Amino acid sequence: MAEVKNKQVVLKDYVTGFPKESDMDIVEGTISLKLPEGSNEVLLKNLYLSCDPYMQMLMSKIEGLEGFGTYSPGSPLTGYGVAKVLESGHPDYKKGDLVWGFTKWEEYSLVPSSQILFKIEHTDVPLSYYIGILGIPGMTAYAGFFEVGLPKKGERVFVSAASGAVGQLVGQFAKFTGCYVVGSAGSKDKVDLLKNKLGFDDAFNYKEEPDLNAALKRYFPEGIDIYFENVGGKTLDAVLLNMRVHGRIVVCGMVSQYNLAHPEGVTNLANLIFKRICMQGFGVADYYQLYPKFLEYVMPKIKEGKIVYVEDIVEGLEKAPPALIGLFSGRNVGKQVIVLARE
């Protein structure tokens, strides 16, 4: 079969500090739509790509990220995506299968079968959901909140970056559990979204709060049982002062720190001792075995309209660099999705 053009987003060079659109290039290569003889790889047509905050770290030369697979200058970015199998050398996949997993930022990708996480069985929901509510963000919210946070009915939950891909789900899972939940976000529109559409009990714009400690005391006069951490820095420092005894801090992300040459220190860590707080980081890959259980939990809620998921969708690979950069200034509302093809 003849080679076809294959548009890609490549990293020009390692990034220091805040990434820019100019750190990436759109290039046009070619790819054969026939598998190499004897290959057990899988040839994919990429349909939807996911923009995620952690990708900024992979664009930089940061020590300790070896297990995350940092990017190489001159090569396509990689990330989570939904794709259609064009040809497969692996018995688990056949032509026409829809899958989600780890792919490259390009129109077509040849990937090891190990990078495909799951075959898509439920096609009666939008396919883009498999890089959102039914993909890594959904699994992250589910595993972090239930497996690490260990919530109980009536507890008080605070979620930072609450309108993002993960935060919006954590808040709704907390409400389903019978918790009181407050979220923080960076604009009036996002605060309105949290309160009026996503069902949070309350929300505030952290940019309008000169004293985060005072703000948290206002929303949590009796303290916080579970803090779902997405931002780090000053927010984490203020939260530590407002945690209840035996509270849990679920460390999912620290987006406020990813672009800093010198990350901010945290000064209130002694509260971990005084209040016997459990503060735990986690990676969603440790919980993939829970995916069937997660689908049992969330799929009925989607189909019955009990759960809301907000997506911010852009069309075309050319829009991918500005969409990714927009994450770090909070330009997106909800899960940032790039559509390459709808099938």
XYZ file of C-alpha atoms in Angstrom:
343
model
C 0.000 0.000 0.000
C 1.346 3.450 -0.907
C 2.734 5.809 1.693
C 0.482 8.673 2.790
C 1.245 12.113 4.189
C 1.373 12.225 7.960
C 1.155 15.602 9.671
C 2.910 15.742 13.088
C 3.473 18.113 16.036
C 7.168 17.905 16.988
C 9.140 19.462 19.827
C 11.829 21.837 18.512
C 14.017 21.799 21.619
C 13.774 21.288 25.359
C 11.792 24.034 27.092
C 12.906 26.100 30.067
C 10.131 27.741 32.072
C 6.805 28.487 30.403
C 6.341 26.687 27.025
C 5.310 28.654 23.941
C 3.630 27.701 20.696
C 6.935 28.437 18.941
C 8.545 25.561 20.890
C 6.582 23.209 18.613
C 6.500 22.738 14.851
C 3.875 21.296 12.521
C 5.743 19.097 10.054
C 4.610 16.766 7.307
C 6.153 13.329 7.063
C 5.004 10.141 5.404
C 3.957 6.737 6.729
C 3.247 3.388 5.089
C -0.238 2.066 5.749
C 1.121 -1.491 5.634
C 2.691 -3.172 8.647
C 6.324 -4.300 8.335
C 6.613 -8.065 7.711
C 6.367 -10.034 10.967
C 5.582 -6.950 13.086
C 3.339 -7.323 16.130
C 2.741 -3.567 16.276
C -0.550 -1.799 15.594
C -1.146 0.834 12.911
C -3.562 3.531 14.099
C -5.527 6.376 12.585
C -5.670 8.913 15.415
C -9.122 10.419 15.956
C -8.937 12.405 19.224
C -5.883 13.640 21.147
C -5.756 14.708 24.788
C -4.107 17.904 26.064
C -2.820 17.400 29.623
C -0.878 19.630 32.046
C 1.776 16.956 32.753
C 2.941 17.268 29.113
C 4.736 20.508 29.960
C 7.099 18.616 32.255
C 7.944 16.172 29.478
C 8.939 19.116 27.255
C 11.604 20.092 29.812
C 14.758 18.380 30.985
C 13.613 17.691 34.547
C 15.358 15.097 36.687
C 13.268 12.253 38.041
C 10.825 11.978 35.130
C 12.501 9.014 33.465
C 9.509 6.756 34.103
C 7.173 9.213 32.364
C 8.969 9.067 28.994
C 10.235 12.604 28.366
C 9.988 13.999 24.831
C 12.892 14.147 22.378
C 13.566 17.259 20.268
C 12.733 16.619 16.629
C 10.218 13.882 17.491
C 6.416 14.038 17.775
C 4.846 14.741 21.143
C 3.101 11.762 22.694
C -0.019 11.569 24.808
C -3.343 9.847 25.307
C -5.678 9.453 22.378
C -8.575 7.602 20.771
C -7.764 5.825 17.529
C -9.051 3.391 14.924
C -7.006 0.280 14.093
C -6.029 0.214 10.404
C -3.872 -2.914 10.591
C -2.700 -5.079 13.474
C 0.083 -7.580 13.993
C -1.245 -8.407 17.464
C -4.021 -10.973 18.006
C -5.886 -8.790 20.525
C -6.675 -6.131 17.907
C -8.141 -6.236 14.421
C -8.837 -3.756 11.626
C -11.721 -1.454 12.531
C -11.344 -1.741 16.309
C -11.640 1.489 18.273
C -9.068 1.793 21.050
C -7.692 4.286 23.554
C -4.222 4.530 24.979
C -0.861 6.169 24.366
C -0.191 7.511 20.882
C 1.738 10.238 19.044
C 0.625 13.728 18.045
C 0.221 12.870 14.372
C -2.452 11.701 11.969
C -1.266 8.073 11.797
C 0.859 6.155 14.312
C 2.612 2.787 14.416
C 2.695 1.806 18.093
C 3.589 -1.238 20.202
C 0.441 -3.061 21.321
C 1.473 -2.402 24.943
C 0.655 1.280 24.434
C -3.000 0.495 23.794
C -4.699 0.481 27.171
C -8.238 -0.621 26.343
C -10.460 -1.569 23.435
C -13.583 0.596 23.268
C -16.669 -1.549 23.815
C -19.291 1.164 24.498
C -19.770 3.267 21.359
C -23.138 4.728 22.411
C -21.333 7.679 24.067
C -19.133 10.299 22.356
C -15.741 8.775 21.450
C -14.032 11.890 22.838
C -15.161 10.734 26.302
C -12.416 8.090 26.152
C -9.771 10.772 26.618
C -11.950 12.414 29.254
C -14.574 11.046 31.585
C -14.073 7.435 30.375
C -10.311 7.754 29.997
C -7.375 8.931 32.082
C -9.116 11.971 33.699
C -12.083 9.840 34.748
C -9.903 7.039 36.090
C -7.682 9.608 37.855
C -10.669 11.219 39.575
C -12.126 7.836 40.523
C -8.920 6.246 41.827
C -7.705 9.386 43.564
C -10.962 10.196 45.289
C -12.146 6.708 46.258
C -8.935 4.690 46.618
C -6.648 7.382 48.069
C -9.147 9.859 49.554
C -11.341 7.153 51.150
C -14.371 9.448 51.472
C -17.201 9.022 53.942
C -20.684 10.500 53.756
C -20.874 13.951 55.337
C -17.178 14.801 54.925
C -15.982 18.189 53.676
C -14.079 18.142 50.377
C -12.031 20.875 48.706
C -10.972 20.569 45.049
C -8.489 22.933 43.391
C -8.500 23.474 39.589
C -12.049 22.244 40.028
C -13.343 23.010 36.527
C -10.555 21.029 34.845
C -10.728 17.566 33.315
C -10.236 15.783 36.661
C -11.539 18.312 39.165
C -15.033 18.576 37.664
C -15.461 14.809 38.160
C -14.022 14.691 41.681
C -16.621 17.256 42.752
C -19.478 15.252 41.286
C -18.186 11.962 42.754
C -18.027 13.728 46.136
C -21.665 14.826 45.829
C -22.759 11.282 44.867
C -21.027 10.122 48.069
C -22.940 12.618 50.207
C -20.075 15.027 50.860
C -20.022 18.822 51.060
C -17.748 20.065 48.250
C -16.208 23.424 47.371
C -14.003 24.105 44.353
C -11.577 26.823 43.359
C -11.040 28.052 39.799
C -9.492 31.036 38.027
C -12.423 32.962 36.525
C -15.993 34.027 37.234
C -17.290 31.865 34.359
C -15.590 28.786 35.807
C -16.942 29.500 39.278
C -20.446 29.843 37.814
C -19.958 26.551 35.970
C -18.993 24.772 39.213
C -21.975 26.084 41.148
C -24.685 26.105 38.482
C -23.868 23.177 36.207
C -21.496 20.782 37.991
C -23.356 20.709 41.322
C -20.631 21.946 43.703
C -22.023 23.321 46.974
C -19.880 26.427 46.543
C -16.882 27.749 44.632
C -14.551 30.741 44.552
C -12.113 32.497 42.223
C -8.687 32.147 43.862
C -7.416 35.167 41.891
C -9.854 37.369 43.828
C -8.760 36.059 47.245
C -5.700 37.937 48.580
C -5.710 35.688 51.670
C -6.355 32.038 50.765
C -6.221 30.979 54.421
C -9.075 33.373 55.234
C -11.030 32.225 52.164
C -10.789 28.580 53.189
C -11.882 29.414 56.743
C -14.918 31.131 55.230
C -15.939 28.094 53.152
C -14.803 25.467 55.661
C -15.354 26.888 59.170
C -15.038 23.357 60.584
C -12.055 22.431 58.413
C -11.371 20.183 55.401
C -11.499 16.366 55.502
C -10.280 15.706 51.951
C -8.259 18.037 49.750
C -7.914 16.929 46.116
C -4.684 18.677 45.130
C -4.214 19.847 41.539
C -2.251 23.089 41.895
C 0.338 23.091 44.718
C 2.160 26.209 45.920
C 0.293 28.822 47.950
C -2.992 26.898 47.802
C -1.443 23.804 49.375
C 0.191 25.939 52.070
C -3.163 27.518 52.967
C -4.972 24.162 52.906
C -2.530 22.654 55.416
C -3.675 25.252 57.963
C -7.320 24.276 57.410
C -7.220 20.479 57.409
C -9.111 18.532 60.043
C -7.525 15.875 62.239
C -6.998 12.648 60.222
C -7.672 14.515 56.975
C -6.431 13.224 53.622
C -4.609 15.198 50.936
C -4.794 13.442 47.560
C -1.885 14.747 45.461
C -2.875 14.504 41.805
C -1.039 17.478 40.275
C 0.742 20.760 40.965
C 0.086 22.804 37.850
C 1.126 26.108 39.468
C 4.677 24.744 39.820
C 5.341 23.123 36.444
C 6.534 26.293 34.695
C 8.663 27.679 37.528
C 12.456 27.571 37.282
C 12.472 27.483 41.101
C 9.332 25.818 42.537
C 7.767 27.467 45.580
C 8.400 26.002 49.003
C 5.643 24.853 51.362
C 5.938 26.233 54.886
C 3.065 24.608 56.794
C 4.046 20.933 56.567
C 4.224 20.594 60.358
C 0.409 20.381 60.248
C 0.837 16.866 58.825
C 2.119 15.929 62.290
C -0.156 18.055 64.448
C -3.321 16.893 62.670
C -2.190 13.358 61.719
C -2.868 14.118 58.063
C -2.207 11.559 55.330
C -0.778 13.272 52.223
C -0.308 10.844 49.330
C 0.694 11.211 45.724
C -0.580 8.699 43.175
C -0.299 7.722 39.524
C -3.339 6.482 37.645
C -1.343 3.672 36.011
C -1.308 1.903 39.394
C -5.099 1.566 39.182
C -5.767 0.398 35.597
C -7.009 -2.935 36.980
C -10.003 -1.013 38.380
C -11.167 0.124 34.923
C -14.062 -2.388 34.640
C -15.246 -1.423 38.146
C -14.937 2.261 37.209
C -17.054 1.749 34.066
C -19.730 0.006 36.168
C -19.810 3.057 38.431
C -19.768 5.858 35.883
C -21.446 4.528 32.716
C -25.002 4.341 34.175
C -24.606 7.888 35.527
C -23.629 9.145 32.064
C -26.526 7.374 30.352
C -29.047 8.588 32.943
C -27.772 12.173 32.658
C -26.764 12.259 36.325
C -23.207 13.341 35.578
C -22.072 16.355 33.563
C -18.813 16.444 31.609
C -17.581 19.664 30.027
C -15.261 19.478 27.029
C -13.326 22.234 25.251
C -12.929 20.938 21.687
C -10.675 22.259 18.911
C -10.517 20.855 15.378
C -7.304 20.005 13.531
C -3.697 19.206 14.424
C -2.697 22.822 13.678
C -4.756 23.879 16.708
C -2.939 21.457 19.017
C 0.009 23.690 20.085
C -2.154 26.695 21.103
C -4.600 24.343 22.853
C -1.777 22.804 24.894
C -0.267 26.186 25.810
C -3.736 27.448 26.783
C -3.891 24.888 29.594
C -1.188 26.737 31.531
C -3.030 30.064 31.485
C -6.423 28.493 32.204
C -7.813 29.379 28.784
C -9.662 26.066 28.475
C -12.991 25.359 30.143
C -13.231 21.645 30.923
C -11.344 18.833 29.213
C -9.184 20.056 26.307
C -9.744 17.793 23.282
C -8.170 17.926 19.820
C -10.225 16.365 17.017
C -8.200 14.995 14.088
C -10.969 12.914 12.519
C -14.378 11.803 13.705
C -13.744 8.307 12.280
